[in-house]
Amino acid sequence: MTSSSRLIYLDHAATTPVRSEVFDAMRPYFTDCFGNPSSVYTFAQEARAVLDDARETISNQLGARASEVVFTSGGTESDNAALKGGAYALKATGNHIVTSAIEHHAVLHTCYQLEQLGFDVTYLPVDRYGLVDPDSVARAINGRTIMVSVMMANNEIGTIEPIREISGAVKSEAKRLDKSIVMHTDAVQAAGMMDLNVRDLGVDMLSLSAHKFYGPKGIGALFIKRGTPFEPQQLGGGQERQRRSGTENVPLAVGMATALRIANEERDEIVASCVKLRDKIVTQLPLRVSGVHFNGHSTRRLPNNVNMSFESIEGEPILLGLDLAGICASSGSACSTASLEPSHVLIAIGHSSDLAQGTIRVTLGRDNTEEEVDYLLEVLPDLVIKLRAMPSLATVESQ
């Protein structure tokens, strides 16, 4: 197979291109209105006004107050700040955190670190679709519990978690125990694809990352409900109402706000397009190649996510073959370093290591077309069949 000159991008869960409207909105604040928003003179206060407008726009999209939106450097920082900030603020009342086994590594690795610092973490199992049972959350809560963190939609398999029900269970248990328990959700993959009204969701904290919905990289946000216990993790000049020090990145904040507003305005149209293309892949691929398993819930899932495992083959050569054909896809999370370890998400839903290693993820976006999906459906089955027919390395070495 020779390298293709065409490019079909099917990895929108990893990152998205910056929309032209977003780029145009940011441009003046790199060059013309570049003042430090913490300075007192008029030129700088123009930048402050722009930053405040961006915060207001994001808060409106979330159904929140502007004062409840904290700008961060992205989803990883938002998750870290939420978990550590909540845990440290409440450590006098308990040391127990509840999360799920399929969280993003930004949550899991933060929990591992907190365990080293004396916190106790319960990692809840999921069912074969990747769903967290709200009743299991309630049962895991005890008198020492101070925080629960469950993602809104899984970045690998696309399963959408019952966050409203989980939040309700957390608040009910907190009331029964007469104590504060902070409810956090990582909504990084859900943004632009789902309604993120924080009041309806019942969460105390929510993480976002702009580059997942056609905004710039390097900017994110953390919703912190007013009155939520929180200890800042980044100290310095006291920006962001003392919750995240550091000179605010005005152009990127403008870009994030613009991207989120447009994503929500166009959400219904984009979702419908992605569902049509996603369902075509799910329906047509098994007719063209055997031994394919689709992962995640069949209906409670992100509209643009197709996660599939192939029997008797590894995912990496599939991805390399797709790349040579001009198709960009991934093996799952794009936010962790390359590893030979099988996906923790796939192991958690009951896959064997071998089947987990044979997994690829296709995530669609606003610009993908039916013609591009047809091309994928031509290339992928033939590629899998050819790779399966090749002798394995172990077989070659034994000869």
Short mmCIF file of C-alpha atoms in Angstrom, two decimals:
data_model
loop_
_atom_site.label_atom_id
_atom_site.label_comp_id
_atom_site.label_asym_id
_atom_site.label_seq_id
_atom_site.Cartn_x
_atom_site.Cartn_y
_atom_site.Cartn_z
CA MET A 1 0.00 0.00 0.00
CA THR A 2 1.39 3.38 -0.95
CA SER A 3 0.96 6.67 0.85
CA SER A 4 -2.16 8.59 -0.15
CA SER A 5 -2.24 12.29 -0.99
CA ARG A 6 -5.74 12.65 0.44
CA LEU A 7 -6.41 13.38 4.11
CA ILE A 8 -9.51 12.16 5.89
CA TYR A 9 -9.49 13.24 9.52
CA LEU A 10 -11.43 10.86 11.78
CA ASP A 11 -9.87 11.63 15.17
CA HIS A 12 -11.94 14.53 16.47
CA ALA A 13 -11.91 13.15 20.02
CA ALA A 14 -8.15 13.78 20.02
CA THR A 15 -8.38 17.35 18.79
CA THR A 16 -10.24 19.53 16.31
CA PRO A 17 -9.11 22.26 13.92
CA VAL A 18 -9.65 25.85 15.02
CA ARG A 19 -12.63 27.26 13.17
CA SER A 20 -11.94 30.29 10.99
CA GLU A 21 -14.48 32.33 12.96
CA VAL A 22 -12.64 31.44 16.18
CA PHE A 23 -9.26 32.33 14.74
CA ASP A 24 -10.58 35.68 13.49
CA ALA A 25 -12.10 36.43 16.91
CA MET A 26 -8.77 35.77 18.67
CA ARG A 27 -6.49 37.64 16.28
CA PRO A 28 -6.87 41.24 17.62
CA TYR A 29 -5.97 40.18 21.16
CA PHE A 30 -2.56 38.88 20.11
CA THR A 31 -1.55 42.15 18.47
CA ASP A 32 -3.80 45.17 18.96
CA CYS A 33 -5.45 44.71 22.37
CA PHE A 34 -2.62 42.87 24.13
CA GLY A 35 -2.74 44.49 27.57
CA ASN A 36 -2.44 42.55 30.82
CA PRO A 37 -6.00 42.42 32.19
CA SER A 38 -4.70 42.82 35.76
CA SER A 39 -3.18 46.24 35.07
CA VAL A 40 -5.11 49.40 36.00
CA TYR A 41 -4.69 51.67 32.97
CA THR A 42 -7.36 51.99 30.31
CA PHE A 43 -5.57 50.00 27.61
CA ALA A 44 -5.27 46.98 29.94
CA GLN A 45 -8.83 47.34 31.16
CA GLU A 46 -10.01 46.94 27.57
CA ALA A 47 -8.48 43.47 27.72
CA ARG A 48 -10.19 42.92 31.09
CA ALA A 49 -13.55 43.76 29.54
CA VAL A 50 -12.95 41.29 26.72
CA LEU A 51 -11.97 38.58 29.22
CA ASP A 52 -15.11 39.27 31.24
CA ASP A 53 -17.22 38.98 28.09
CA ALA A 54 -15.63 35.63 27.27
CA ARG A 55 -16.32 34.36 30.78
CA GLU A 56 -19.92 35.55 30.52
CA THR A 57 -20.37 33.77 27.19
CA ILE A 58 -19.09 30.47 28.59
CA SER A 59 -21.18 30.78 31.74
CA ASN A 60 -24.30 31.38 29.62
CA GLN A 61 -23.59 28.18 27.67
CA LEU A 62 -23.33 26.28 30.96
CA GLY A 63 -26.30 27.84 32.69
CA ALA A 64 -23.90 29.16 35.33
CA ARG A 65 -22.83 32.47 36.85
CA ALA A 66 -19.83 34.18 35.27
CA SER A 67 -18.11 34.15 38.67
CA GLU A 68 -18.29 30.34 38.65
CA VAL A 69 -16.09 29.94 35.54
CA VAL A 70 -12.33 29.60 36.06
CA PHE A 71 -10.02 29.62 33.04
CA THR A 72 -7.32 26.93 33.00
CA SER A 73 -4.77 25.61 30.51
CA GLY A 74 -7.04 22.73 29.42
CA GLY A 75 -8.92 19.64 30.49
CA THR A 76 -5.99 18.04 32.31
CA GLU A 77 -5.47 21.06 34.53
CA SER A 78 -9.21 21.39 35.12
CA ASP A 79 -9.42 17.77 36.29
CA ASN A 80 -6.32 18.10 38.46
CA ALA A 81 -7.55 21.34 40.01
CA ALA A 82 -11.02 19.95 40.69
CA LEU A 83 -9.83 16.80 42.42
CA LYS A 84 -6.96 18.28 44.39
CA GLY A 85 -8.75 21.55 45.11
CA GLY A 86 -11.82 19.78 46.46
CA ALA A 87 -9.91 17.08 48.32
CA TYR A 88 -7.54 19.47 50.09
CA ALA A 89 -10.36 21.86 50.99
CA LEU A 90 -12.36 19.07 52.64
CA LYS A 91 -9.58 16.93 54.12
CA ALA A 92 -10.54 17.96 57.65
CA THR A 93 -13.92 16.26 57.15
CA GLY A 94 -12.76 13.08 55.41
CA ASN A 95 -10.29 11.47 53.02
CA HIS A 96 -12.41 9.26 50.76
CA ILE A 97 -12.90 9.85 47.02
CA VAL A 98 -15.16 7.84 44.68
CA THR A 99 -14.47 7.60 40.96
CA SER A 100 -14.84 5.05 38.16
CA ALA A 101 -12.39 2.60 36.64
CA ILE A 102 -12.75 4.13 33.17
CA GLU A 103 -11.94 7.79 33.86
CA HIS A 104 -9.45 9.72 31.77
CA HIS A 105 -5.88 9.46 33.03
CA ALA A 106 -6.05 13.11 34.11
CA VAL A 107 -8.47 11.92 36.80
CA LEU A 108 -7.02 8.48 37.50
CA HIS A 109 -3.40 9.62 37.84
CA THR A 110 -4.47 12.48 40.10
CA CYS A 111 -6.33 9.96 42.26
CA TYR A 112 -3.21 7.75 42.38
CA GLN A 113 -1.20 10.74 43.61
CA LEU A 114 -3.83 11.59 46.21
CA GLU A 115 -3.62 8.01 47.48
CA GLN A 116 0.09 8.53 48.06
CA LEU A 117 -0.81 11.59 50.12
CA GLY A 118 -3.14 9.72 52.45
CA PHE A 119 -6.46 9.79 50.62
CA ASP A 120 -8.53 6.65 50.09
CA VAL A 121 -9.98 6.15 46.59
CA THR A 122 -12.71 3.74 45.49
CA TYR A 123 -12.57 2.87 41.76
CA LEU A 124 -16.05 1.70 40.82
CA PRO A 125 -16.45 -1.03 38.19
CA VAL A 126 -18.62 -0.53 35.12
CA ASP A 127 -20.84 -2.89 33.16
CA ARG A 128 -19.93 -4.30 29.75
CA TYR A 129 -21.17 -1.11 28.09
CA GLY A 130 -19.04 1.12 30.31
CA LEU A 131 -21.92 2.43 32.42
CA VAL A 132 -21.51 3.44 36.06
CA ASP A 133 -24.45 2.38 38.24
CA PRO A 134 -25.75 5.32 40.34
CA ASP A 135 -26.71 2.85 43.09
CA SER A 136 -23.10 1.63 43.23
CA VAL A 137 -22.00 5.23 43.73
CA ALA A 138 -24.43 5.62 46.62
CA ARG A 139 -23.26 2.36 48.21
CA ALA A 140 -19.61 3.42 47.95
CA ILE A 141 -20.19 6.65 49.87
CA ASN A 142 -19.45 6.58 53.58
CA GLY A 143 -18.90 9.00 56.44
CA ARG A 144 -15.39 9.83 55.19
CA THR A 145 -16.38 10.56 51.57
CA ILE A 146 -15.60 14.09 50.41
CA MET A 147 -15.71 13.88 46.61
CA VAL A 148 -17.16 11.92 43.69
CA SER A 149 -15.78 12.25 40.16
CA VAL A 150 -17.46 10.48 37.21
CA MET A 151 -16.94 11.55 33.60
CA MET A 152 -19.90 12.65 31.52
CA ALA A 153 -18.88 10.73 28.38
CA ASN A 154 -16.02 8.32 27.94
CA ASN A 155 -13.25 9.50 25.64
CA GLU A 156 -12.48 6.01 24.31
CA ILE A 157 -15.75 4.11 23.90
CA GLY A 158 -18.16 7.05 23.86
CA THR A 159 -20.54 5.79 26.55
CA ILE A 160 -22.58 8.58 28.17
CA GLU A 161 -22.84 8.25 31.94
CA PRO A 162 -26.07 8.97 33.91
CA ILE A 163 -24.62 12.07 35.55
CA ARG A 164 -27.95 13.53 36.69
CA GLU A 165 -28.79 10.31 38.51
CA ILE A 166 -25.28 10.01 39.96
CA SER A 167 -25.36 13.62 41.15
CA GLY A 168 -28.75 12.99 42.74
CA ALA A 169 -27.42 9.93 44.55
CA VAL A 170 -24.41 11.89 45.81
CA LYS A 171 -26.54 14.75 47.12
CA SER A 172 -28.97 12.33 48.77
CA GLU A 173 -26.13 10.57 50.58
CA ALA A 174 -24.54 13.88 51.56
CA LYS A 175 -27.82 14.97 53.09
CA ARG A 176 -28.21 11.66 54.92
CA LEU A 177 -24.69 11.94 56.31
CA ASP A 178 -25.07 15.68 56.97
CA LYS A 179 -21.79 16.57 55.25
CA SER A 180 -20.35 18.16 52.12
CA ILE A 181 -19.56 15.84 49.21
CA VAL A 182 -18.37 17.55 46.03
CA MET A 183 -19.63 16.15 42.70
CA HIS A 184 -17.27 16.63 39.74
CA THR A 185 -17.67 15.55 36.13
CA ASP A 186 -15.13 15.57 33.32
CA ALA A 187 -17.20 16.86 30.40
CA VAL A 188 -14.29 17.32 28.00
CA GLN A 189 -15.64 14.89 25.38
CA ALA A 190 -19.27 15.88 25.85
CA ALA A 191 -18.82 19.57 25.01
CA GLY A 192 -20.25 20.47 21.63
CA MET A 193 -22.18 17.19 21.48
CA MET A 194 -24.43 17.44 24.56
CA ASP A 195 -26.27 19.96 26.70
CA LEU A 196 -23.99 20.94 29.59
CA ASN A 197 -26.39 22.90 31.78
CA VAL A 198 -24.73 22.51 35.17
CA ARG A 199 -27.92 23.15 37.12
CA ASP A 200 -29.73 20.36 35.31
CA LEU A 201 -26.75 18.03 35.75
CA GLY A 202 -26.56 18.82 39.47
CA VAL A 203 -22.76 18.99 39.53
CA ASP A 204 -20.51 21.16 41.70
CA MET A 205 -17.57 21.13 39.28
CA LEU A 206 -17.27 20.50 35.53
CA SER A 207 -14.16 20.36 33.32
CA LEU A 208 -13.86 21.62 29.74
CA SER A 209 -11.13 21.84 27.08
CA ALA A 210 -11.48 24.21 24.11
CA HIS A 211 -9.61 22.20 21.48
CA LYS A 212 -12.24 19.44 21.63
CA PHE A 213 -14.88 21.75 20.11
CA TYR A 214 -12.95 23.66 17.43
CA GLY A 215 -11.27 26.09 19.79
CA PRO A 216 -7.56 26.62 20.44
CA LYS A 217 -5.28 24.28 22.36
CA GLY A 218 -3.92 25.46 25.71
CA ILE A 219 -7.15 26.81 27.19
CA GLY A 220 -9.85 25.15 29.26
CA ALA A 221 -12.27 25.99 32.00
CA LEU A 222 -13.43 24.62 35.33
CA PHE A 223 -16.93 25.37 36.54
CA ILE A 224 -16.93 25.68 40.33
CA LYS A 225 -20.39 26.14 41.79
CA ARG A 226 -20.63 29.05 44.21
CA GLY A 227 -20.00 27.86 47.74
CA THR A 228 -18.13 24.71 46.72
CA PRO A 229 -15.10 24.07 48.97
CA PHE A 230 -11.97 24.60 46.86
CA GLU A 231 -8.30 25.17 47.56
CA PRO A 232 -6.35 26.71 44.65
CA GLN A 233 -3.51 24.63 43.23
CA GLN A 234 -1.71 27.38 41.32
CA LEU A 235 -0.59 30.28 43.49
CA GLY A 236 0.79 33.68 42.61
CA GLY A 237 -0.97 36.91 41.78
CA GLY A 238 -4.43 35.75 42.77
CA GLN A 239 -6.09 35.92 39.36
CA GLU A 240 -9.39 34.16 38.64
CA ARG A 241 -10.81 35.29 42.00
CA GLN A 242 -7.88 33.68 43.86
CA ARG A 243 -8.64 30.27 42.36
CA ARG A 244 -5.99 30.05 39.62
CA SER A 245 -3.09 32.47 39.60
CA GLY A 246 -1.30 33.46 36.41
CA THR A 247 -1.77 36.15 33.78
CA GLU A 248 -4.98 35.35 31.92
CA ASN A 249 -4.67 34.31 28.28
CA VAL A 250 -7.13 36.75 26.74
CA PRO A 251 -6.99 35.67 23.07
CA LEU A 252 -7.40 32.00 23.93
CA ALA A 253 -10.26 32.77 26.33
CA VAL A 254 -11.97 34.66 23.50
CA GLY A 255 -11.37 31.70 21.21
CA MET A 256 -12.81 29.23 23.69
CA ALA A 257 -15.91 31.32 24.29
CA THR A 258 -16.51 31.81 20.57
CA ALA A 259 -16.02 28.12 19.84
CA LEU A 260 -18.37 26.96 22.60
CA ARG A 261 -21.08 29.40 21.57
CA ILE A 262 -20.93 28.31 17.91
CA ALA A 263 -20.73 24.63 18.85
CA ASN A 264 -23.93 24.91 20.87
CA GLU A 265 -25.68 26.92 18.15
CA GLU A 266 -24.85 24.24 15.57
CA ARG A 267 -25.06 21.23 17.88
CA ASP A 268 -28.31 19.74 16.56
CA GLU A 269 -27.09 19.90 12.97
CA ILE A 270 -23.65 18.44 13.76
CA VAL A 271 -25.08 15.67 15.94
CA ALA A 272 -27.51 14.61 13.21
CA SER A 273 -24.73 14.49 10.63
CA CYS A 274 -22.40 12.51 12.90
CA VAL A 275 -25.10 10.02 13.90
CA LYS A 276 -25.87 9.29 10.24
CA LEU A 277 -22.21 8.63 9.43
CA ARG A 278 -21.57 6.71 12.65
CA ASP A 279 -24.52 4.42 12.08
CA LYS A 280 -23.39 3.75 8.52
CA ILE A 281 -20.02 2.52 9.79
CA VAL A 282 -21.62 0.37 12.47
CA THR A 283 -24.12 -1.14 10.02
CA GLN A 284 -21.87 -1.66 7.01
CA LEU A 285 -18.53 -2.71 8.47
CA PRO A 286 -19.64 -6.13 9.85
CA LEU A 287 -21.02 -6.95 6.38
CA ARG A 288 -17.56 -6.48 4.90
CA VAL A 289 -15.26 -8.04 7.49
CA SER A 290 -15.76 -10.66 10.19
CA GLY A 291 -14.66 -10.61 13.81
CA VAL A 292 -15.42 -6.97 14.60
CA HIS A 293 -16.85 -5.91 17.97
CA PHE A 294 -18.26 -2.44 18.65
CA ASN A 295 -17.56 -1.12 22.14
CA GLY A 296 -19.63 1.08 24.39
CA HIS A 297 -23.37 1.45 24.76
CA SER A 298 -25.39 1.16 21.55
CA THR A 299 -27.66 4.14 22.28
CA ARG A 300 -26.26 5.98 25.33
CA ARG A 301 -23.19 7.09 23.43
CA LEU A 302 -21.60 10.13 21.84
CA PRO A 303 -22.98 10.70 18.33
CA ASN A 304 -19.55 10.83 16.70
CA ASN A 305 -17.77 7.89 18.38
CA VAL A 306 -17.13 4.45 16.87
CA ASN A 307 -14.83 2.24 18.93
CA MET A 308 -14.20 -1.18 17.42
CA SER A 309 -12.12 -4.22 18.29
CA PHE A 310 -10.92 -6.70 15.67
CA GLU A 311 -10.22 -10.34 16.45
CA SER A 312 -6.82 -11.87 15.63
CA ILE A 313 -5.04 -8.61 14.86
CA GLU A 314 -3.44 -5.67 16.66
CA GLY A 315 -4.66 -2.12 16.31
CA GLU A 316 -1.33 -0.46 15.55
CA PRO A 317 -0.79 -2.00 12.08
CA ILE A 318 -4.40 -1.11 11.24
CA LEU A 319 -3.74 2.50 12.15
CA LEU A 320 -0.51 2.55 10.15
CA GLY A 321 -2.31 1.10 7.14
CA LEU A 322 -5.08 3.66 7.45
CA ASP A 323 -2.49 6.40 7.69
CA LEU A 324 -0.88 5.25 4.43
CA ALA A 325 -4.33 5.44 2.88
CA GLY A 326 -4.72 9.03 4.14
CA ILE A 327 -7.08 8.26 7.03
CA CYS A 328 -6.39 9.57 10.54
CA ALA A 329 -7.78 7.43 13.36
CA SER A 330 -6.53 6.38 16.80
CA SER A 331 -6.31 3.48 19.21
CA GLY A 332 -8.21 5.31 21.95
CA SER A 333 -7.00 8.10 24.20
CA ALA A 334 -4.65 10.50 22.45
CA CYS A 335 -3.69 12.13 25.73
CA SER A 336 -1.37 9.44 27.08
CA THR A 337 2.09 8.50 25.94
CA ALA A 338 2.55 5.48 23.68
CA SER A 339 2.19 2.27 25.67
CA LEU A 340 2.04 -1.44 24.97
CA GLU A 341 -0.47 -1.83 27.80
CA PRO A 342 -4.06 -2.53 26.71
CA SER A 343 -6.64 0.17 27.33
CA HIS A 344 -7.81 0.29 30.93
CA VAL A 345 -11.28 1.15 29.62
CA LEU A 346 -11.52 -1.96 27.45
CA ILE A 347 -10.22 -4.19 30.23
CA ALA A 348 -12.79 -2.64 32.59
CA ILE A 349 -15.67 -3.55 30.25
CA GLY A 350 -14.48 -7.15 30.14
CA HIS A 351 -12.32 -7.44 27.03
CA SER A 352 -9.33 -9.76 26.96
CA SER A 353 -5.92 -8.14 26.54
CA ASP A 354 -5.67 -9.55 23.01
CA LEU A 355 -9.01 -8.09 21.89
CA ALA A 356 -8.24 -4.79 23.60
CA GLN A 357 -4.97 -4.58 21.67
CA GLY A 358 -6.91 -4.97 18.44
CA THR A 359 -8.97 -1.83 18.94
CA ILE A 360 -9.21 1.40 16.97
CA ARG A 361 -11.36 4.49 17.48
CA VAL A 362 -12.96 6.63 14.78
CA THR A 363 -14.41 9.96 15.88
CA LEU A 364 -16.32 12.08 13.38
CA GLY A 365 -16.59 15.84 13.07
CA ARG A 366 -18.61 18.62 11.52
CA ASP A 367 -16.84 18.49 8.15
CA ASN A 368 -16.78 14.75 7.55
CA THR A 369 -18.79 13.54 4.56
CA GLU A 370 -20.53 10.36 3.47
CA GLU A 371 -17.97 10.03 0.69
CA GLU A 372 -15.20 9.92 3.31
CA VAL A 373 -17.00 7.24 5.29
CA ASP A 374 -17.51 5.23 2.09
CA TYR A 375 -13.76 5.42 1.51
CA LEU A 376 -13.11 4.19 5.06
CA LEU A 377 -15.50 1.30 4.45
CA GLU A 378 -13.53 0.41 1.30
CA VAL A 379 -10.09 0.62 2.89
CA LEU A 380 -10.58 -0.76 6.40
CA PRO A 381 -12.07 -4.21 5.65
CA ASP A 382 -9.46 -4.98 2.98
CA LEU A 383 -6.71 -3.82 5.30
CA VAL A 384 -7.90 -6.03 8.15
CA ILE A 385 -8.21 -9.07 5.88
CA LYS A 386 -4.69 -8.56 4.46
CA LEU A 387 -3.14 -8.05 7.89
CA ARG A 388 -4.83 -11.14 9.27
CA ALA A 389 -3.39 -13.16 6.38
CA MET A 390 0.15 -12.06 7.18
CA PRO A 391 2.22 -14.40 9.36
CA SER A 392 2.65 -13.15 12.92
CA LEU A 393 6.08 -12.20 14.23
CA ALA A 394 6.01 -15.17 16.60
CA THR A 395 5.32 -17.53 13.68
CA VAL A 396 8.16 -16.06 11.61
CA GLU A 397 10.64 -16.31 14.48
CA SER A 398 9.77 -19.96 15.08
CA GLN A 399 10.48 -20.95 11.48
#
